[in-house]
Coordinates of C-alpha atoms in Angstrom, one line a residue:
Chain A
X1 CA 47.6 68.0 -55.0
X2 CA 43.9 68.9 -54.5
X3 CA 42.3 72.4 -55.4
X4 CA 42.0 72.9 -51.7
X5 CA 45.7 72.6 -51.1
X6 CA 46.4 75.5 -53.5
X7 CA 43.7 77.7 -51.8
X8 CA 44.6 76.7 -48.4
X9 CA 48.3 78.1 -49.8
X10 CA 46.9 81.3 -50.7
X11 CA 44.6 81.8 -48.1
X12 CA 48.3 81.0 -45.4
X13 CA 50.1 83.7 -47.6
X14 CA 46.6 86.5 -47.3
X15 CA 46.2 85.4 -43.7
X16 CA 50.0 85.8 -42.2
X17 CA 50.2 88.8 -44.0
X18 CA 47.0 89.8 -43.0
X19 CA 47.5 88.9 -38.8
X20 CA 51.0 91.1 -39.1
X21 CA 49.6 94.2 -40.9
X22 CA 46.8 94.3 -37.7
X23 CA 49.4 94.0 -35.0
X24 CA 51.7 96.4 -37.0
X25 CA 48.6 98.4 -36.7
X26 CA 47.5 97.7 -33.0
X27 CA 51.5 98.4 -32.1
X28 CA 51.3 101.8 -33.5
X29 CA 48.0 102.1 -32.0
X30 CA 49.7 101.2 -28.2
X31 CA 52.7 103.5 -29.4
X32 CA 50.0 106.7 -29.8
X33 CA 48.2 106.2 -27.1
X34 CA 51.2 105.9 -24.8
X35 CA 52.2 109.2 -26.4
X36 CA 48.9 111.1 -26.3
X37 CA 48.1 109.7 -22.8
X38 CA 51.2 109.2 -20.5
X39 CA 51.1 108.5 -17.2
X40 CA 51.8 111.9 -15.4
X41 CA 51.2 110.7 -11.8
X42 CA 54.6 111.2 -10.1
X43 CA 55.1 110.1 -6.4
X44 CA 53.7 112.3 -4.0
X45 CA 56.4 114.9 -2.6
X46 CA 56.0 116.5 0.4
X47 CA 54.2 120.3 0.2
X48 CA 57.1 122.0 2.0
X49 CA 60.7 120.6 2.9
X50 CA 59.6 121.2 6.4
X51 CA 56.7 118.7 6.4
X52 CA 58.8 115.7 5.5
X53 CA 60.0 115.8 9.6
X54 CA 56.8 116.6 10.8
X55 CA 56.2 112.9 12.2
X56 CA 54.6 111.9 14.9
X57 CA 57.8 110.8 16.2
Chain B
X1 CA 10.7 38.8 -24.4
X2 CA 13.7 39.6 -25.3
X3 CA 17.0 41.2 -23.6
X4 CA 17.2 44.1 -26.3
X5 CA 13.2 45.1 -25.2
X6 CA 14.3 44.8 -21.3
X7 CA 17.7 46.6 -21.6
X8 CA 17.6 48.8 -24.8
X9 CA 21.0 50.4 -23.6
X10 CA 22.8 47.7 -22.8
X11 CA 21.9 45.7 -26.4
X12 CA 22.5 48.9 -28.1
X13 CA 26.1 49.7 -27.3
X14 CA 28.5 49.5 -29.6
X15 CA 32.6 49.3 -29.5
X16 CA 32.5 52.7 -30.8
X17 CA 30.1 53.8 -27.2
X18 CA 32.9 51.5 -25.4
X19 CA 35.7 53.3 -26.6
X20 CA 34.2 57.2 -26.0
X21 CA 33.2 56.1 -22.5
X22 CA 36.7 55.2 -22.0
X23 CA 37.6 58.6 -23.5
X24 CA 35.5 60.5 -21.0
X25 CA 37.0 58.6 -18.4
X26 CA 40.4 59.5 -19.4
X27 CA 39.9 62.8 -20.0
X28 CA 37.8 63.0 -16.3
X29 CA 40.9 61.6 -15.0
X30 CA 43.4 64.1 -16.7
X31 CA 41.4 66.8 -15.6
X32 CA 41.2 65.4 -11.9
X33 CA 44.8 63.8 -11.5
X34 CA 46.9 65.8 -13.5
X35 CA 44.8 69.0 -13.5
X36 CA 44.8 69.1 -17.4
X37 CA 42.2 72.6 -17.9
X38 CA 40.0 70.7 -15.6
X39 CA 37.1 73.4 -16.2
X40 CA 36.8 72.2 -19.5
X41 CA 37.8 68.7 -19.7
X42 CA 35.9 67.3 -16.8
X43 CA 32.5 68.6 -18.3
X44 CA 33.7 67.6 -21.6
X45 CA 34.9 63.5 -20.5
X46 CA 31.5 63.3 -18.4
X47 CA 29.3 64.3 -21.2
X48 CA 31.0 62.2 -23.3
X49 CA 30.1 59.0 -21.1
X50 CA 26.4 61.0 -21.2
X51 CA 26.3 60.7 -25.1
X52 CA 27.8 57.5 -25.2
X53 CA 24.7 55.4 -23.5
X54 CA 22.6 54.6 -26.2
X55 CA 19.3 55.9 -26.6
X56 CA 20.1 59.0 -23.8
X57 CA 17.6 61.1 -23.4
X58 CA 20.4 64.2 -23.1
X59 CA 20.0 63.7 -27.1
X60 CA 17.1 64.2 -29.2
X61 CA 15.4 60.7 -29.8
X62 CA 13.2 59.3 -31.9
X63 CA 10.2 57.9 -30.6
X64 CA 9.3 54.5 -31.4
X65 CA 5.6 54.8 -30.6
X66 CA 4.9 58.0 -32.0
X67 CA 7.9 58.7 -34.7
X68 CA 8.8 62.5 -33.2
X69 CA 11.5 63.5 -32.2
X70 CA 12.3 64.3 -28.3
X71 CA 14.3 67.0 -27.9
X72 CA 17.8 65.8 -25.6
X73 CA 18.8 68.9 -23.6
X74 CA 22.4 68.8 -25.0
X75 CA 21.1 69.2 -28.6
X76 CA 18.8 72.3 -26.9
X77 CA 21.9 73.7 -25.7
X78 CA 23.8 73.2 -28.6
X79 CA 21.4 74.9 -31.0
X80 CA 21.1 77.9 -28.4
X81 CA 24.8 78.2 -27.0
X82 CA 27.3 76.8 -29.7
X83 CA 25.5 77.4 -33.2
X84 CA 24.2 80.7 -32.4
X85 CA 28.4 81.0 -31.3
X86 CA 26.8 83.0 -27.7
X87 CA 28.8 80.4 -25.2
X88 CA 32.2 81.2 -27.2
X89 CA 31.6 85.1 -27.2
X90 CA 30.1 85.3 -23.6
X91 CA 33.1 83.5 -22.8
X92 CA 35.4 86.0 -24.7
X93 CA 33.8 88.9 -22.6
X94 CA 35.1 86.7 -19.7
X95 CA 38.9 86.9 -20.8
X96 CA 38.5 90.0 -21.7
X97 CA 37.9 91.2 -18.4
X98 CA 40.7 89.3 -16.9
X99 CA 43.3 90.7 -19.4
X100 CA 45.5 93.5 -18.3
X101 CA 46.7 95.6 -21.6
X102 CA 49.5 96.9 -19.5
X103 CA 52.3 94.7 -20.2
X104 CA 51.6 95.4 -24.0
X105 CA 52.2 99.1 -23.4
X106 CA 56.0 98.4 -21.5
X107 CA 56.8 96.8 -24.4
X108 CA 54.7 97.4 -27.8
X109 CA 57.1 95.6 -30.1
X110 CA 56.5 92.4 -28.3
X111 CA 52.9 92.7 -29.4
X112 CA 53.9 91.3 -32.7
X113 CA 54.7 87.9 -31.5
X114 CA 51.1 87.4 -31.4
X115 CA 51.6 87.0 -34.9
X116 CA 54.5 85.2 -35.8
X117 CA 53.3 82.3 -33.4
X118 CA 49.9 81.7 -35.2
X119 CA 52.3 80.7 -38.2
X120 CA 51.6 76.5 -37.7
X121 CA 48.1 77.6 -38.1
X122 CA 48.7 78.3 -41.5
X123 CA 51.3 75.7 -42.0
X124 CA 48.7 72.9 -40.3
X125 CA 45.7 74.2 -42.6
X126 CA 47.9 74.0 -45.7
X127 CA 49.0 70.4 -44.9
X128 CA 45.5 69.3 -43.9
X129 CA 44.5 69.7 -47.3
X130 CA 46.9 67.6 -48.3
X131 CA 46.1 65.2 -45.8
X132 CA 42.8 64.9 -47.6
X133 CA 40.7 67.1 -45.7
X134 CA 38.0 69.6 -47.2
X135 CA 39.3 73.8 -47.0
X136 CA 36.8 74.3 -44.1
X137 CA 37.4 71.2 -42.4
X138 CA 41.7 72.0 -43.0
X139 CA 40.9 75.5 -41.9
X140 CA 39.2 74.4 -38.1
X141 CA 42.3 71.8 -38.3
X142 CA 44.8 74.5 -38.0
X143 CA 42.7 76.9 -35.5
X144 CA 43.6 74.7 -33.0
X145 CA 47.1 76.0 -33.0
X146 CA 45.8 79.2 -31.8
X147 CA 45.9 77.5 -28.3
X148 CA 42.2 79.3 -27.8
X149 CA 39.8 77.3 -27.4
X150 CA 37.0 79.7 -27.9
X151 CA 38.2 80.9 -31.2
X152 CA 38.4 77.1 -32.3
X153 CA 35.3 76.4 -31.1
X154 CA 33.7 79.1 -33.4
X155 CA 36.1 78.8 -36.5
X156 CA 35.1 75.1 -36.5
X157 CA 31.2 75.2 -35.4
X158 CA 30.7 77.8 -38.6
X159 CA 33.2 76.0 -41.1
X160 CA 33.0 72.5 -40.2
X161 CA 30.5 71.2 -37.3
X162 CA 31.0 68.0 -37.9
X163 CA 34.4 67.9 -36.2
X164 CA 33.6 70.4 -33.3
X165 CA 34.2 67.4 -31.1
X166 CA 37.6 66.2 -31.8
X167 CA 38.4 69.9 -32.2
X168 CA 37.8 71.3 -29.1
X169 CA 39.3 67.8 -27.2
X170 CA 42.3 68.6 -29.2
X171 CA 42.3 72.4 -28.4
X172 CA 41.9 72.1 -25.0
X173 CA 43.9 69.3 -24.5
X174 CA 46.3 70.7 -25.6
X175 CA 46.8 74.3 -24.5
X176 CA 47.1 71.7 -21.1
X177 CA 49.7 70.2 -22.0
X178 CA 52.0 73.5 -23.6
X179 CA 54.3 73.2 -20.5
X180 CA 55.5 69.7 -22.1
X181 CA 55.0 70.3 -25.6
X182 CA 57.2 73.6 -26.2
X183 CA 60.3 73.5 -23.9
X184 CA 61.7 70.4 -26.3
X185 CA 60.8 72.6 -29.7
X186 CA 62.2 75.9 -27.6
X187 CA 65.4 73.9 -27.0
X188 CA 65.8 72.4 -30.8
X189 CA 66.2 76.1 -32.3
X190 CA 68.0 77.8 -29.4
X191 CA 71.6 77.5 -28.3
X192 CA 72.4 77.7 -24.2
X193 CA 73.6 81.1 -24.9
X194 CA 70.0 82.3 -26.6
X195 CA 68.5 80.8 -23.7
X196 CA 70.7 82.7 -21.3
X197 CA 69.9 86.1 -22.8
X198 CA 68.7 88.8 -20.2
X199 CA 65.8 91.5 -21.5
X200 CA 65.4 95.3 -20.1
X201 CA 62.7 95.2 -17.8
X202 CA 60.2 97.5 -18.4
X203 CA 58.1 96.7 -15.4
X204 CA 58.2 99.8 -14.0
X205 CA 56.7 101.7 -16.6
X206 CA 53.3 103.1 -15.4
X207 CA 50.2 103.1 -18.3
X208 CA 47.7 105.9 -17.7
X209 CA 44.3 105.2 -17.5
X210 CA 42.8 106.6 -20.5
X211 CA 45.5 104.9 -22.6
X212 CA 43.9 101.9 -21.2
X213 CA 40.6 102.6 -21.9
X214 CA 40.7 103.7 -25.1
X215 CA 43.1 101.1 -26.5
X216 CA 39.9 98.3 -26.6
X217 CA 37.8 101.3 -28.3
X218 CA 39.9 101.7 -31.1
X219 CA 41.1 98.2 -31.6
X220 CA 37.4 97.4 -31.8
X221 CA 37.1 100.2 -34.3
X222 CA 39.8 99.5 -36.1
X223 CA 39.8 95.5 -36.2
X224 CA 36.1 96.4 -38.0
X225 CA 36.8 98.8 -40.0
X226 CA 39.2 96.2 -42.2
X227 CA 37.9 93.1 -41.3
X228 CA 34.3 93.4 -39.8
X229 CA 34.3 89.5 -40.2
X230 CA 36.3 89.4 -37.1
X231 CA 33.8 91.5 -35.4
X232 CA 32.1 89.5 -33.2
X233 CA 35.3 88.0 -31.7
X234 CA 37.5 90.7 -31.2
X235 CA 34.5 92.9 -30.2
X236 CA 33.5 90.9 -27.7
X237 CA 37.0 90.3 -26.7
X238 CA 37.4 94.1 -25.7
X239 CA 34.0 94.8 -24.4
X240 CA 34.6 92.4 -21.4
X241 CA 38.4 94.3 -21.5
X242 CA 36.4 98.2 -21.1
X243 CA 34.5 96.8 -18.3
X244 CA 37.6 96.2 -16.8
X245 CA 39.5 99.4 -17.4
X246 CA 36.5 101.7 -17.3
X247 CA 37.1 101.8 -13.6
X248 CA 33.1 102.3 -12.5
X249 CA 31.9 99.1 -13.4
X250 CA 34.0 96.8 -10.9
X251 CA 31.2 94.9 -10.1
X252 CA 30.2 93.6 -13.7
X253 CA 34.4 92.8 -14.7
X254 CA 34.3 90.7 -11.2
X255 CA 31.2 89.0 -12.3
X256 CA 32.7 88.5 -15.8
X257 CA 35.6 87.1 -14.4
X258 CA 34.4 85.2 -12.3
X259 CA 30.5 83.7 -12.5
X260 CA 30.1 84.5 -15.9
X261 CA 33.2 82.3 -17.0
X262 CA 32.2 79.6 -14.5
X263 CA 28.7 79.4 -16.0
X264 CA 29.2 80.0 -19.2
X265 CA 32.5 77.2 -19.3
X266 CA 29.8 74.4 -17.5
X267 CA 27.8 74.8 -20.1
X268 CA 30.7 75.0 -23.0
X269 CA 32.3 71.9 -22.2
X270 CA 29.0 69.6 -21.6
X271 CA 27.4 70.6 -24.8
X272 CA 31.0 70.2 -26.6
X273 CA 30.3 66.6 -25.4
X274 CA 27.1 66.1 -27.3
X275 CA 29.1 66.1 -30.5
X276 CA 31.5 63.5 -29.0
X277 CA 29.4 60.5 -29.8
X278 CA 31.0 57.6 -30.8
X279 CA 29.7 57.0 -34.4
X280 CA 30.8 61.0 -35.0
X281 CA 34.2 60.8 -33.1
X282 CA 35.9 57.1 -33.5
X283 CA 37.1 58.1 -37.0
X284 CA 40.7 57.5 -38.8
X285 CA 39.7 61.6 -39.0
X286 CA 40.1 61.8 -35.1
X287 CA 43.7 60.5 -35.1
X288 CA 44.5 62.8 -37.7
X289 CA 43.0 66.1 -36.4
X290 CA 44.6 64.9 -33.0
X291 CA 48.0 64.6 -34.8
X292 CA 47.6 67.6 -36.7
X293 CA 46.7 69.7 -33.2
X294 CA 50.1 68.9 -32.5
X295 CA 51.8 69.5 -35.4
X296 CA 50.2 72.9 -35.3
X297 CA 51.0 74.0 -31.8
X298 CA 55.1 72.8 -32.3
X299 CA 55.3 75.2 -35.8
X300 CA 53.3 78.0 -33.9
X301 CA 56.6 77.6 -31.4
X302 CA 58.8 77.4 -33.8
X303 CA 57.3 80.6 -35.6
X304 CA 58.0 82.7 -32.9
X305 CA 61.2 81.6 -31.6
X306 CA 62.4 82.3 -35.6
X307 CA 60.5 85.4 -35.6
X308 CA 62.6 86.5 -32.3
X309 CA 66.0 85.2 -33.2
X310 CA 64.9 87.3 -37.0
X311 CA 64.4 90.8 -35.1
X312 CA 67.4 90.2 -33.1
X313 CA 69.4 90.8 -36.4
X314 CA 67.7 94.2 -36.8
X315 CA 68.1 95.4 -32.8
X316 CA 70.4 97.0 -30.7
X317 CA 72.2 94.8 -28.4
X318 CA 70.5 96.2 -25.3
X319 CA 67.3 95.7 -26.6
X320 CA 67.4 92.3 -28.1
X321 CA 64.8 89.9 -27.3
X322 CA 65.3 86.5 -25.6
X323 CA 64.0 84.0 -28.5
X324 CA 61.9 82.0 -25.8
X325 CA 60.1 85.3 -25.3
X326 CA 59.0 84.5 -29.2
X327 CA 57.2 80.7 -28.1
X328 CA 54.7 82.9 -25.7
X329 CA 52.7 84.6 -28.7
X330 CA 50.6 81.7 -28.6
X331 CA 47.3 82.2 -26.3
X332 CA 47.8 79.6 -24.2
X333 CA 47.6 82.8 -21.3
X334 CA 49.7 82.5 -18.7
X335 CA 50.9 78.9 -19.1
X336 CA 53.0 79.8 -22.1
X337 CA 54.3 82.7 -20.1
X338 CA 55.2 80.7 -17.2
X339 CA 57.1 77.7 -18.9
X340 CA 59.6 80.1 -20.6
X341 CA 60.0 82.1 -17.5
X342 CA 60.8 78.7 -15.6
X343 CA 62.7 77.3 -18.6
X344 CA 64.7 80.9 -18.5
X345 CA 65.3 80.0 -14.8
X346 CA 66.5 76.7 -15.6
X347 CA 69.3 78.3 -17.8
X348 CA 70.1 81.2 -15.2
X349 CA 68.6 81.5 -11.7
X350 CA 68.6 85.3 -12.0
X351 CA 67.4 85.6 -15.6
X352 CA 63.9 87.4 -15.0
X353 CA 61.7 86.6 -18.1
X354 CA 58.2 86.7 -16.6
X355 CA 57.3 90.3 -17.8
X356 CA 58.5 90.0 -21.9
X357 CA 56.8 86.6 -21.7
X358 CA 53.7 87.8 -20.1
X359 CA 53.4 91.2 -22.7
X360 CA 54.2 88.6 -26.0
X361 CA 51.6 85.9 -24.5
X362 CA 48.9 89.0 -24.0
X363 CA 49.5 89.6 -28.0
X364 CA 49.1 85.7 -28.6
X365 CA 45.3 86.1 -27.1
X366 CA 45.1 89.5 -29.4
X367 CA 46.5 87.6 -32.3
X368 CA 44.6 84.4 -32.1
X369 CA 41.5 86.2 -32.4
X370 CA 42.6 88.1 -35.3
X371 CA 43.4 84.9 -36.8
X372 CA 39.9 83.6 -36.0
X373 CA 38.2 86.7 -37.7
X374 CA 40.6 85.9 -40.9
X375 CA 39.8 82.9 -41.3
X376 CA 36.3 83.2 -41.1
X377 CA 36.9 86.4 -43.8
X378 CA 38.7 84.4 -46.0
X379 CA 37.5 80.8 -46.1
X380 CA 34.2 81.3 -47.6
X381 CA 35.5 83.4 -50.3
X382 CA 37.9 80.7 -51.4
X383 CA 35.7 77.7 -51.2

């Protein structure tokens, strides 16, 4: 086998390693910003009980 | 005088002119019939019958009377659009703004198919070498597994120009055709009851804003900060994904999205085709990048359906992941998605798979870049 095929071996190894370690990254990243940030908007409730029958109907 | 002083073009084409004509009409034909990434392919098989004429002027030409060279437009926009790399990042800002982070954020664990399916990358570039190829040359090879045809186009136009053309055919000829080439590898490594497997839907979950916002900030950041290589992709990437999320500039994300990518993929795919002439592309080399394209998108499949059916050992039974879901962390974005939804369908009319697919196949875009940046990090220092 050629020089490059050794390389191209090492580089594979460096380079999955490499891709995982930032997405490991990036996931922990999404998992902290979910944490720090959630989504507080809940649906919208009617001020007072009375209100929800005060239709037009 | 003579027929070659009356009709230069005519006595100057060669079988090799004959056979990328035919090319570009194939692949104007693919594009038009079958609606194989038309945007791309159509340019790309019409400026390959553009190059193929002899003596065009869309290519620089010597002159006969003079001896200088006339600049062809394609080589102009070649040397301004694809060696400078500003097509493939203006069209990066493009995706960018038409990605939605959101899915990721249902389901972050997902994210790391993005990696496990830019294994045949590796496995391609490895076997390129030994298929005689040079490391940069092997290293473009395999790129085109990352079903991105961007990213290729940049991995191969800084390592190895000289095969830009056969590259890009291969990449985006491929990503068109991921509905027929992974459902048979999908099937090979997963049993009926694999493919039946139902997944939590997390579809409900609501992202805030900010989250959203700052999540291309600090990838940026953080994607520089270890690999700064990768920079110029990945920034790029997430810039066109803040102009998105940043919620006051509507206006510029619809113009990314929209007459930036049209532009931008008009010129991409016509000045692709200036490197498709037919001295440069009817090579033994063609064949074997074309057959290596493939080889590289079936072990990126097979890479994450593995790395799916692997965490399955590790997860609670409620939480285990359909291994089709694994085949999406490819980039091809939202075919790959689609075809394991439908192939999920196929096993069980009520077995909802569009949302896990979508969230891996949004880490497959994230991932491919990465991949892009590495490679471009790590080649040099190893040639």
């Amino acid at each position: 086998m050629s020089p490059d095929f050794y390389k191209a071996l090492e580089i594979s190894g460096i380079g999955i390693a490499g891709v995982f370690i930032f997405m490991t990254i990036f996931f922990f990243v999404l998992i902290g910003l979910d944490k720090a940030f959630p989504n507080e908007k809940k649906p919208k409730k009617a001020a007072h009980p009375a209100d929800e029958n005060s239709g037009d109907e | 005088m003579e027929l070659s002083q009356l009709f230069p073009a005519i006595a100057g084409m060669t079988w090799q002119n004959l056979i990328m004509i035919a090319v570009g009409f194939t692949l104007i034909f693919l594009a038009i019939k079958k609606q194989y990434e038309p945007t791309l392919l159509l340019p790309m098989g019409f400026g390959a019958i553009l190059v193929n004429i002899p003596f065009t002027a869309a290519l620089t030409q010597i002159d006969p009377a003079t001896g200088q060279a006339l600049e062809g437009a394609l080589d102009v926009f070649f040397k301004a659009g694809i060696a400078t790399e500003v097509f493939p990042l203006l069209i990066f800002v493009a995706i960018g703004a038409m990605i939605d982070f959101s899915p990721l954020f249902q389901r972050p664990s997902l994210l790391l198919f993005g990696a496990a399916a830019q294994f045949g990358i590796f496995v391609t570039m490895v076997f390129a070498t030994a298929v005689g190829f040079t490391l940069k040359e092997a290293a473009s090879i395999g790129i085109i597994g990352a079903a991105d045809g961007p990213t290729s186009i940049i991995v191969s136009s800084i390592l190895a120009p000289n095969l830009l053309g056969p590259i890009s055919v291969a990449a985006y000829s491929y990503m068109a055709l991921v509905p027929i080439i992974q459902p048979p590898v999908v099937r090979l490594l997963t049993s009926r009851k694999e493919r039946m497997m139902r997944m939590r839907s997390d579809a409900n979950k609501k992202v805030s804003k900010t989250a959203l916002i700052l999540f291309p900030i600090l990838v940026t950041v953080l994607a520089g900060l270890i690999a700064p290589s990768s920079l110029a992709l990945i920034g790029f990437l997430m810039f066109g994904n803040l102009i998105r999320e940043c919620g006051v500039l509507n206006s510029l994300s619809k113009t990314a999205q929209n007459e930036l990518a049209n532009l931008v993929t008009i010129l991409l795919g016509i000045t692709i085709a200036s490197t498709m002439t037919g001295d440069r592309f009817v090579t033994f080399d063609t064949i074997k990048i074309l057959s290596l394209g493939i080889f590289a998108f079936v072990f990126d499949t097979a890479g994450g359906v593995l790395f799916a059916k692997a965490m399955n050992l590790f997860l609670k039974d409620e939480k285990k992941i359909n291994p089709m879901v694994g085949a999406c962390g490819i980039s091809a974005f939202p075919m790959s998605a689609r075809v394991i939804h439908g192939m999920g369908l196929k096993e069980d009319p009520h077995n909802y798979l569009l949302m896990p697919a979508i969230s891996a196949n949004v880490g497959g875009q994230i991932g491919s870049v990465i991949v892009g940046g590495l490679i471009l990090m790590l080649v040099p220092l190893f040639a």
